[in-house]
PDB file of C-alpha atoms in Angstrom:
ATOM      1  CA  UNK D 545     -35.176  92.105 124.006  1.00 50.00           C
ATOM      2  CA  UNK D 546     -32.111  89.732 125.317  1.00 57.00           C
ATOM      3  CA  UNK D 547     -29.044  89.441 123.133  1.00 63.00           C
ATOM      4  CA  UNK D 548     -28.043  86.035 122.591  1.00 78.00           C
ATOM      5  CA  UNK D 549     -25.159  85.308 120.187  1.00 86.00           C
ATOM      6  CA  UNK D 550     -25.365  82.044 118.611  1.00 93.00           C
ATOM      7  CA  UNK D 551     -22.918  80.801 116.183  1.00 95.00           C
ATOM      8  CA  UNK D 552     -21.463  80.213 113.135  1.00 96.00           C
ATOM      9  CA  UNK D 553     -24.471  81.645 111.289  1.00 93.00           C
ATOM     10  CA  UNK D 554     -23.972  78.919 108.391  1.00 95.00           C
ATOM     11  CA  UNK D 555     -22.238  75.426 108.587  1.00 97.00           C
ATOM     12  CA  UNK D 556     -22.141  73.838 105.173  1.00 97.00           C
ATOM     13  CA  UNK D 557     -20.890  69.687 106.166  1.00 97.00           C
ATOM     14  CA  UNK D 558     -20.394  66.759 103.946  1.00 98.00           C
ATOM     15  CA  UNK D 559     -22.319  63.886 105.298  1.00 98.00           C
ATOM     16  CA  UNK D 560     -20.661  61.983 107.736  1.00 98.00           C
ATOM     17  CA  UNK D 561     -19.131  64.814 109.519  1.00 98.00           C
ATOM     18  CA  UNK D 562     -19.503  66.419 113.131  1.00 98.00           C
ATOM     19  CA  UNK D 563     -21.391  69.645 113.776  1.00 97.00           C
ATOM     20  CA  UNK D 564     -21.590  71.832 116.119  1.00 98.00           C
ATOM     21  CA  UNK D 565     -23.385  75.525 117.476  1.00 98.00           C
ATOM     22  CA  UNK D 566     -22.445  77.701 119.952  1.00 97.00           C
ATOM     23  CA  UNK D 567     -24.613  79.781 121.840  1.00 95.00           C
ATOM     24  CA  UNK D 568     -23.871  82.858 124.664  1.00 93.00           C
ATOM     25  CA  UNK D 569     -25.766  84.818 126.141  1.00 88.00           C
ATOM     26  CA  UNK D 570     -24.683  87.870 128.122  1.00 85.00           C
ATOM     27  CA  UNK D 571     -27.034  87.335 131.004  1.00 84.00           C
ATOM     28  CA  UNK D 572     -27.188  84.236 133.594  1.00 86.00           C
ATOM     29  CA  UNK D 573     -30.043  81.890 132.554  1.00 84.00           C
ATOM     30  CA  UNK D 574     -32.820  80.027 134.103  1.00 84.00           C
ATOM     31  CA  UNK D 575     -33.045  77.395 131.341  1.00 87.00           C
ATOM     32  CA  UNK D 576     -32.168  77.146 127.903  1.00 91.00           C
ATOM     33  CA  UNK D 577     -33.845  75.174 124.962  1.00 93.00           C
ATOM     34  CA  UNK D 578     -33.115  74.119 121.293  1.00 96.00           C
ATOM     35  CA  UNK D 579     -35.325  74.205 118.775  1.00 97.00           C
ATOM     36  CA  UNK D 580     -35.049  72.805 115.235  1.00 97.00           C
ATOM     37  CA  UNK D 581     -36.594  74.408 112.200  1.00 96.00           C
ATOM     38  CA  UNK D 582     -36.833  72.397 108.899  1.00 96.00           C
ATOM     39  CA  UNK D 583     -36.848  74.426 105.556  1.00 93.00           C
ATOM     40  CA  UNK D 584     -40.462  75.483 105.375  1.00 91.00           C
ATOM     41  CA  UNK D 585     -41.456  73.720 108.539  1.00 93.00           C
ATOM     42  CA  UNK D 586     -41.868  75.738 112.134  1.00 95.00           C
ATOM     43  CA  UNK D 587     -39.473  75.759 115.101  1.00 96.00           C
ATOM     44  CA  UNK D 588     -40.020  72.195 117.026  1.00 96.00           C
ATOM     45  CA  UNK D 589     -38.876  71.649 120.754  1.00 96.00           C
ATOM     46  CA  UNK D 590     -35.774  69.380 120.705  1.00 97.00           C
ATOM     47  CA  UNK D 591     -34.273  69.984 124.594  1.00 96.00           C
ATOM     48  CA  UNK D 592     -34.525  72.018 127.334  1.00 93.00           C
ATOM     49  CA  UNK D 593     -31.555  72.209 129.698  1.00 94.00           C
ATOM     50  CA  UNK D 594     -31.681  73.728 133.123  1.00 92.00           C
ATOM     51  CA  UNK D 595     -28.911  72.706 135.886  1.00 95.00           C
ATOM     52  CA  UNK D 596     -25.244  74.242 135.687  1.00 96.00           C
ATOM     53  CA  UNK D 597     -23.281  71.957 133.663  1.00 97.00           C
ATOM     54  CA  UNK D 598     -25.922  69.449 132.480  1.00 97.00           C
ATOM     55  CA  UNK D 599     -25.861  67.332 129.443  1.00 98.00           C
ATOM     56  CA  UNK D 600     -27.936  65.836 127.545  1.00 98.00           C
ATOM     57  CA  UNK D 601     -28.024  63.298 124.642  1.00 98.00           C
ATOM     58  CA  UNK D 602     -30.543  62.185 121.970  1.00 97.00           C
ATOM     59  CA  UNK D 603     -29.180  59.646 119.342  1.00 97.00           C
ATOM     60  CA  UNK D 604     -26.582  61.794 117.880  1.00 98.00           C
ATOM     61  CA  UNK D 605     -26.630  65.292 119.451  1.00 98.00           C
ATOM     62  CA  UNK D 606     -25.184  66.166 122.414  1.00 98.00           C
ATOM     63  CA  UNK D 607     -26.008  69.358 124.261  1.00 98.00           C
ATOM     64  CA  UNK D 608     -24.343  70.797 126.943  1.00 98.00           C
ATOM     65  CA  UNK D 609     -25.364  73.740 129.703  1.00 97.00           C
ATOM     66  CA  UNK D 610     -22.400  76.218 130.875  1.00 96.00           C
ATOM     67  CA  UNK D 611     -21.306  75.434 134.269  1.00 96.00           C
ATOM     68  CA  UNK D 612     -21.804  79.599 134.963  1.00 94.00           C
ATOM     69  CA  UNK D 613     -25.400  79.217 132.654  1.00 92.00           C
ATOM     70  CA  UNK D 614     -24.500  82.153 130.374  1.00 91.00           C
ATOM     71  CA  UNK D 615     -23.708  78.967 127.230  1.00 94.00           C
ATOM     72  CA  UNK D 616     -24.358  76.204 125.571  1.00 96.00           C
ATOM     73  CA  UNK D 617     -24.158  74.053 122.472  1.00 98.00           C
ATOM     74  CA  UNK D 618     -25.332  71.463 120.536  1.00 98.00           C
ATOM     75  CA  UNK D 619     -23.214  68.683 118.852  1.00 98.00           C
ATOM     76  CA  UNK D 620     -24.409  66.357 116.293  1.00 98.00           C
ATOM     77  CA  UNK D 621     -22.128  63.241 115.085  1.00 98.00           C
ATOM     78  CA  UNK D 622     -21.724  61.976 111.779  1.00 98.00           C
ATOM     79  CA  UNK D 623     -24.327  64.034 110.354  1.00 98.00           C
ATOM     80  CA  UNK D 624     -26.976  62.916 108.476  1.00 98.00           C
ATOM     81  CA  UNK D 625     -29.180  64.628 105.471  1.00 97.00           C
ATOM     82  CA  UNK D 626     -32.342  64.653 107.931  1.00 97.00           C
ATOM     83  CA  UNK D 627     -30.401  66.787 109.777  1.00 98.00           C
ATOM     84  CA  UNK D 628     -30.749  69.792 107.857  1.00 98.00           C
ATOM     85  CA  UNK D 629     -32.499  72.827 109.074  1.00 97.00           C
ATOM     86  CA  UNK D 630     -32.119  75.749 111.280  1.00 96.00           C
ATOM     87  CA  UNK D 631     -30.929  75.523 115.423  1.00 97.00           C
ATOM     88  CA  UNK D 632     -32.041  77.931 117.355  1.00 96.00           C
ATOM     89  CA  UNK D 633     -31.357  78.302 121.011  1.00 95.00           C
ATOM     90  CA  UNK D 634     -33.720  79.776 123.252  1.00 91.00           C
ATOM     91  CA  UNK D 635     -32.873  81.832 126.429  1.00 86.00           C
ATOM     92  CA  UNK D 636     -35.795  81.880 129.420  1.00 77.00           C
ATOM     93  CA  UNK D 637     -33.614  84.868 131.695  1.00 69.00           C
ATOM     94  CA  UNK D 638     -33.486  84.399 135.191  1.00 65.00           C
ATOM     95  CA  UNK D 639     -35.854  86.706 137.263  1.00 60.00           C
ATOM     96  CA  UNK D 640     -38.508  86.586 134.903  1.00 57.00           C
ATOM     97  CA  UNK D 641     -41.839  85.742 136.495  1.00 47.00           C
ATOM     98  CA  UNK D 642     -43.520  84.886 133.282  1.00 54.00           C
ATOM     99  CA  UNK D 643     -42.666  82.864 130.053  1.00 63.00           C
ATOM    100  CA  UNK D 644     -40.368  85.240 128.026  1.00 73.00           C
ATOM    101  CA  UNK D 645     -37.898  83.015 125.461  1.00 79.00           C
ATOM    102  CA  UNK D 646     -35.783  85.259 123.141  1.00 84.00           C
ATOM    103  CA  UNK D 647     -34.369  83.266 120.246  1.00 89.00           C
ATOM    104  CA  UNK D 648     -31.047  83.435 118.876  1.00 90.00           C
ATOM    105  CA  UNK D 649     -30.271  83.958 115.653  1.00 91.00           C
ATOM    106  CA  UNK D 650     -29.947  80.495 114.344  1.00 94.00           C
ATOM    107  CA  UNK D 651     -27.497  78.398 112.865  1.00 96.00           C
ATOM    108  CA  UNK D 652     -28.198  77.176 109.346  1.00 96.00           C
ATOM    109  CA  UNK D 653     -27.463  73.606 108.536  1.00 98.00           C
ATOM    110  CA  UNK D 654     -26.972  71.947 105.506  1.00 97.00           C
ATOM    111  CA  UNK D 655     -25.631  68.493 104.891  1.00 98.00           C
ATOM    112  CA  UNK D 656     -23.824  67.510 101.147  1.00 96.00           C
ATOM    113  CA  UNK D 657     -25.107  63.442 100.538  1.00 94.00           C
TER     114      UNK D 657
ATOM    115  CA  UNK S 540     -50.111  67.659 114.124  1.00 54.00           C
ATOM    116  CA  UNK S 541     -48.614  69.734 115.772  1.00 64.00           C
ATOM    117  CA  UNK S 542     -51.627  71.129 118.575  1.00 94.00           C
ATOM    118  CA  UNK S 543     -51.537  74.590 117.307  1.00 97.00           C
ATOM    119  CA  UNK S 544     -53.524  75.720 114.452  1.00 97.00           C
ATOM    120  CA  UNK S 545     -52.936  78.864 112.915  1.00 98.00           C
ATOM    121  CA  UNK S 546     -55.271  80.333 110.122  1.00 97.00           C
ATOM    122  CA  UNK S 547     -54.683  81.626 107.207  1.00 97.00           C
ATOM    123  CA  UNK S 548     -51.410  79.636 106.183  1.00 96.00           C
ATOM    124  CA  UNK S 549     -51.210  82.608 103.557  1.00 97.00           C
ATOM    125  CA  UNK S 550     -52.566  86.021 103.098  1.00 96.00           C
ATOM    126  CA  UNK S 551     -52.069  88.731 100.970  1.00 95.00           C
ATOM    127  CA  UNK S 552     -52.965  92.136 101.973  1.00 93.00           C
ATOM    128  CA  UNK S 553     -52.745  95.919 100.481  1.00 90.00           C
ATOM    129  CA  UNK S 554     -51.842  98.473 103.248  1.00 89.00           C
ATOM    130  CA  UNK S 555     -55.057  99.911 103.974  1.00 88.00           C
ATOM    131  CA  UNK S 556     -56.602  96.844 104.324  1.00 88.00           C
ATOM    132  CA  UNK S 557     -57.498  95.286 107.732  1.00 94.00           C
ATOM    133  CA  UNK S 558     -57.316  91.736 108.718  1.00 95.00           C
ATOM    134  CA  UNK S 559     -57.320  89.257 111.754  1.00 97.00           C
ATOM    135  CA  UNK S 560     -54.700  86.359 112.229  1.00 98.00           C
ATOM    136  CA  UNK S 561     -55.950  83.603 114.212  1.00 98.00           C
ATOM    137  CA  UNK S 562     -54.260  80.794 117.022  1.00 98.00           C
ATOM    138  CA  UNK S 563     -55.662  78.051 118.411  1.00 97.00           C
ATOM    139  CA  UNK S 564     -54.532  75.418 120.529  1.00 97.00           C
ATOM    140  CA  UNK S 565     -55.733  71.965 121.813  1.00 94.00           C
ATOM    141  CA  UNK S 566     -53.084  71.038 124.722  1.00 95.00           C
ATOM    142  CA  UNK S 567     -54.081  72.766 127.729  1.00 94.00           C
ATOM    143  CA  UNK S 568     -51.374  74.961 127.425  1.00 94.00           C
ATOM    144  CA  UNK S 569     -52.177  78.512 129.990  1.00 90.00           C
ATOM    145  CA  UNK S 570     -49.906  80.507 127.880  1.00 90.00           C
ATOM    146  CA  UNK S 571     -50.075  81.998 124.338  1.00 93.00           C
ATOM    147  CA  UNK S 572     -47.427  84.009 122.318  1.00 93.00           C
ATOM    148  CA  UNK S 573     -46.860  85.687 118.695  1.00 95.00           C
ATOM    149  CA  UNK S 574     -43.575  85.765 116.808  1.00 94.00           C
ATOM    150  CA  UNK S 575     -42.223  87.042 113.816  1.00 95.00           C
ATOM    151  CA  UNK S 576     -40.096  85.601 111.578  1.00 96.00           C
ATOM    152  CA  UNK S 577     -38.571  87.471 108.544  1.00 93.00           C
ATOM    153  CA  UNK S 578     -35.405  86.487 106.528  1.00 84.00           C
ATOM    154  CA  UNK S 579     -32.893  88.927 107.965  1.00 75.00           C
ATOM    155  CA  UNK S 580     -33.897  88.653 111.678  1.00 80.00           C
ATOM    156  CA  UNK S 581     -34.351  85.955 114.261  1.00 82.00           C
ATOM    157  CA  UNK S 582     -37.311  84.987 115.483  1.00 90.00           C
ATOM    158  CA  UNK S 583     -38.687  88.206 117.217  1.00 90.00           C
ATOM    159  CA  UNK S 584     -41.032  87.982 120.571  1.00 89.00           C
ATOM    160  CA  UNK S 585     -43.913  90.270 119.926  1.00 92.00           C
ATOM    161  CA  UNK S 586     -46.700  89.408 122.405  1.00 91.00           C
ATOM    162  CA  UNK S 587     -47.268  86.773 125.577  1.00 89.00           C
ATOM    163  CA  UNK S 588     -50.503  85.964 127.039  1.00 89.00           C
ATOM    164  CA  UNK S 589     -50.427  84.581 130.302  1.00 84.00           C
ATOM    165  CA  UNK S 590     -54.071  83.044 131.399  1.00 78.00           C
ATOM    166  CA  UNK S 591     -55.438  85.286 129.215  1.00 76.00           C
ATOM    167  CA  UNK S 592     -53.305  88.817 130.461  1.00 78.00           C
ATOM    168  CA  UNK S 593     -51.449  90.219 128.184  1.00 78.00           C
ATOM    169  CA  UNK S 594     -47.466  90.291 129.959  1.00 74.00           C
ATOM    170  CA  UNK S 595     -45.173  90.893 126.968  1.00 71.00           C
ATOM    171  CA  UNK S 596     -45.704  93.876 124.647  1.00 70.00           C
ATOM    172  CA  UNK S 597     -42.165  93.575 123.337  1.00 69.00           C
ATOM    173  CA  UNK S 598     -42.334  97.517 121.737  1.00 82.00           C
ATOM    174  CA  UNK S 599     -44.389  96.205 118.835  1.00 91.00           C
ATOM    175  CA  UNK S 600     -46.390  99.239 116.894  1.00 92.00           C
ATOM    176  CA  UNK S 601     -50.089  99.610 117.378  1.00 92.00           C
ATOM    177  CA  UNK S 602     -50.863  98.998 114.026  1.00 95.00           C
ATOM    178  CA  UNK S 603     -50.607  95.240 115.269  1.00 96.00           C
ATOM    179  CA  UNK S 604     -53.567  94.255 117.859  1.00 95.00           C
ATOM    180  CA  UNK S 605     -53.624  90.957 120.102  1.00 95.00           C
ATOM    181  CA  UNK S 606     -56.493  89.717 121.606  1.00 95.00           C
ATOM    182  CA  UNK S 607     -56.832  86.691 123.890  1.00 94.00           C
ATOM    183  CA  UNK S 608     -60.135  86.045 124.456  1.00 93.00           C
ATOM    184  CA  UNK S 609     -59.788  82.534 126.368  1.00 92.00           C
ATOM    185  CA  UNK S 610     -56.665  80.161 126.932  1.00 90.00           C
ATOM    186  CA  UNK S 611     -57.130  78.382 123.413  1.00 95.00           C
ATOM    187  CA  UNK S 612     -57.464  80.942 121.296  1.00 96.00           C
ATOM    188  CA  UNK S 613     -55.324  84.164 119.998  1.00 97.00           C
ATOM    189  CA  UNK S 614     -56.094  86.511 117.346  1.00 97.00           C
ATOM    190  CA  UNK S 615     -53.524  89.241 116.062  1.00 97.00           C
ATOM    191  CA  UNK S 616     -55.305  92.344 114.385  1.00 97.00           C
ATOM    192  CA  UNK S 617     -53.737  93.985 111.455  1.00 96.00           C
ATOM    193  CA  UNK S 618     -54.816  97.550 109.960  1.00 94.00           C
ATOM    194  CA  UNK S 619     -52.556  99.751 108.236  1.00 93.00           C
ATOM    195  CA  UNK S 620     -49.591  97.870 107.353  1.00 94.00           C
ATOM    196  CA  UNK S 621     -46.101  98.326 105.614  1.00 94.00           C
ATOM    197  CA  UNK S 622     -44.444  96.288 103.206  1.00 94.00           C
ATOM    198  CA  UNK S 623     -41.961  95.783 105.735  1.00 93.00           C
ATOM    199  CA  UNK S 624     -44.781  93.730 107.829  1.00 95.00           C
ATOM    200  CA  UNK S 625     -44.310  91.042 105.233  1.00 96.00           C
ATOM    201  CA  UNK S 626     -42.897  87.894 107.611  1.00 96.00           C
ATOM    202  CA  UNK S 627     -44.080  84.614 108.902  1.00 97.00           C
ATOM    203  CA  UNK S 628     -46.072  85.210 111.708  1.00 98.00           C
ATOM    204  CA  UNK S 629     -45.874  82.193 114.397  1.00 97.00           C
ATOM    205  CA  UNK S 630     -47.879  81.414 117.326  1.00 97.00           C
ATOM    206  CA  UNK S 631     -46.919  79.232 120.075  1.00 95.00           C
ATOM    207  CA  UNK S 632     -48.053  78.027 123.226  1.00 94.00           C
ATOM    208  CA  UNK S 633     -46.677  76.581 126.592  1.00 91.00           C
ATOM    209  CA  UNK S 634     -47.708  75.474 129.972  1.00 88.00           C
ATOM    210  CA  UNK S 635     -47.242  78.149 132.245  1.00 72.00           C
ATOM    211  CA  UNK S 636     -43.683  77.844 134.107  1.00 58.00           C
ATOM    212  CA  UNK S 637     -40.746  77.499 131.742  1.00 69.00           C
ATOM    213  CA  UNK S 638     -42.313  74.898 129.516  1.00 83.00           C
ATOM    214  CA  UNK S 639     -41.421  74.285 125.827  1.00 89.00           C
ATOM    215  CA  UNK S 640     -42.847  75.813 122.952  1.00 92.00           C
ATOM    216  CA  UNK S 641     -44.934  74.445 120.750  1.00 95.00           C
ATOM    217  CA  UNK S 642     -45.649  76.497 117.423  1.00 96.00           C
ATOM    218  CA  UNK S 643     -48.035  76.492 114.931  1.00 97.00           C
ATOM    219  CA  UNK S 644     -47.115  76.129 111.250  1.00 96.00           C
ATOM    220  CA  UNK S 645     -47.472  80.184 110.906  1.00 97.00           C
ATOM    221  CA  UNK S 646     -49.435  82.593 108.263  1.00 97.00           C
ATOM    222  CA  UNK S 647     -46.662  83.854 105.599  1.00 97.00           C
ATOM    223  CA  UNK S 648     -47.843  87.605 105.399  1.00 96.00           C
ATOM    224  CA  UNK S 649     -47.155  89.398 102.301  1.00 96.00           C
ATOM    225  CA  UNK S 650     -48.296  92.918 102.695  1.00 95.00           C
ATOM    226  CA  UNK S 651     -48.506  95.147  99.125  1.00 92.00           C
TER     227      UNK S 651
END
């Protein structure tokens, strides 16, 4: 499998504050995609990004491509208690011919009210 | 709803039992996969069905079986398990080039 290094592992916030995951990857990438995982829930599609140096906002998060696609990361402002859960970033390696995405470990979430 | 159903949401099973895990999905999707999820590890790739061929066997033992036998359904045999089998097994499909995933809620496996 791919190695793909995502961190910090845990990010404890107080509500209201800025968060944000890393994510590297020792290989150049095709495309890369978060996912968000709710305690108890499954992982559910939040972004896919796929050009050099793209990014991309929803509402509050920000996510951003490496200009060299080996990295990216995921920003959320003034988080909220909805926000809780587990990011994962997803790695689709260039020169695969088929569908392969090798999660990363996951950054845990959780937001004090 | 999330457009992939996955069957039992729980089972319990001794290690000499055998028993069938099953996928299916309503979005058109052309591609099919299994993951496991256990508390210490990320989400691990074990299997990818492309229009129904098997194209990922990511060195997953034998005592774990996939079959595909169309583009909307996936079933993962079990026989012979360990405790350490114990996880929450997810299925997830996506159209064929690069799409998104889209999972199923998953079977938590408990294996005794």
């Amino acid at each position: 499998g791919q190695q793909v290094m995502q961190i910090p592992q845990y990010q404890h916030v107080q509500e209201g504050e800025d968060f944000t995951t890393y994510c590297n990857s020792s290989t150049t990438l095709s495309n890369i995609q978060w996912y968000k995982q709710r305690p108890g829930g499954h992982p559910v599609f939040l972004i896919q990004l796929v050009k050099s140096g793209e990014v991309k906002k929803q509402k509050r998060l920000t996510f951003q491509f490496g200009e060299a696609k080996k990295n990216s990361s995921l920003h959320i402002t003034a988080t909220q208690t909805t926000d809780v859960g587990t990011y994962f970033c997803v790695e689709n390696p260039t020169g695969y011919n088929f569908n392969k995405f090798y999660f990363g470990s996951g950054t845990k979430l959780n937001v004090k009210p | 709803e999330t457009g992939v159903t996955q069957t039992p949401r729980h089972l319990v099973m001794g290690m000499t039992n055998k028993k069938s895990l099953k996928c299916e999905q309503h979005l058109g999707h052309n591609a099919m996969y299994w993951y496991k999820q256990s508390a210490k590890k990320p989400l691990e790739l074990m299997f990818v069905y492309s229009l129904e061929e098997r194209v990922e066997n990511n060195s997953v033992p034998s005592r774990f079986s996939p079959e595909c036998p169309n583009s909307s359904h996936l079933f993962l045999h079990l026989h012979t398990l360990q405790p350490e089998d114990s996880a929450l097994y997810l299925c997830a499909s996506s159209r064929q080039t690069s799409s998104p995933l889209h999972f199923g809620n998953g079977t938590r496996l408990t294996v005794t």
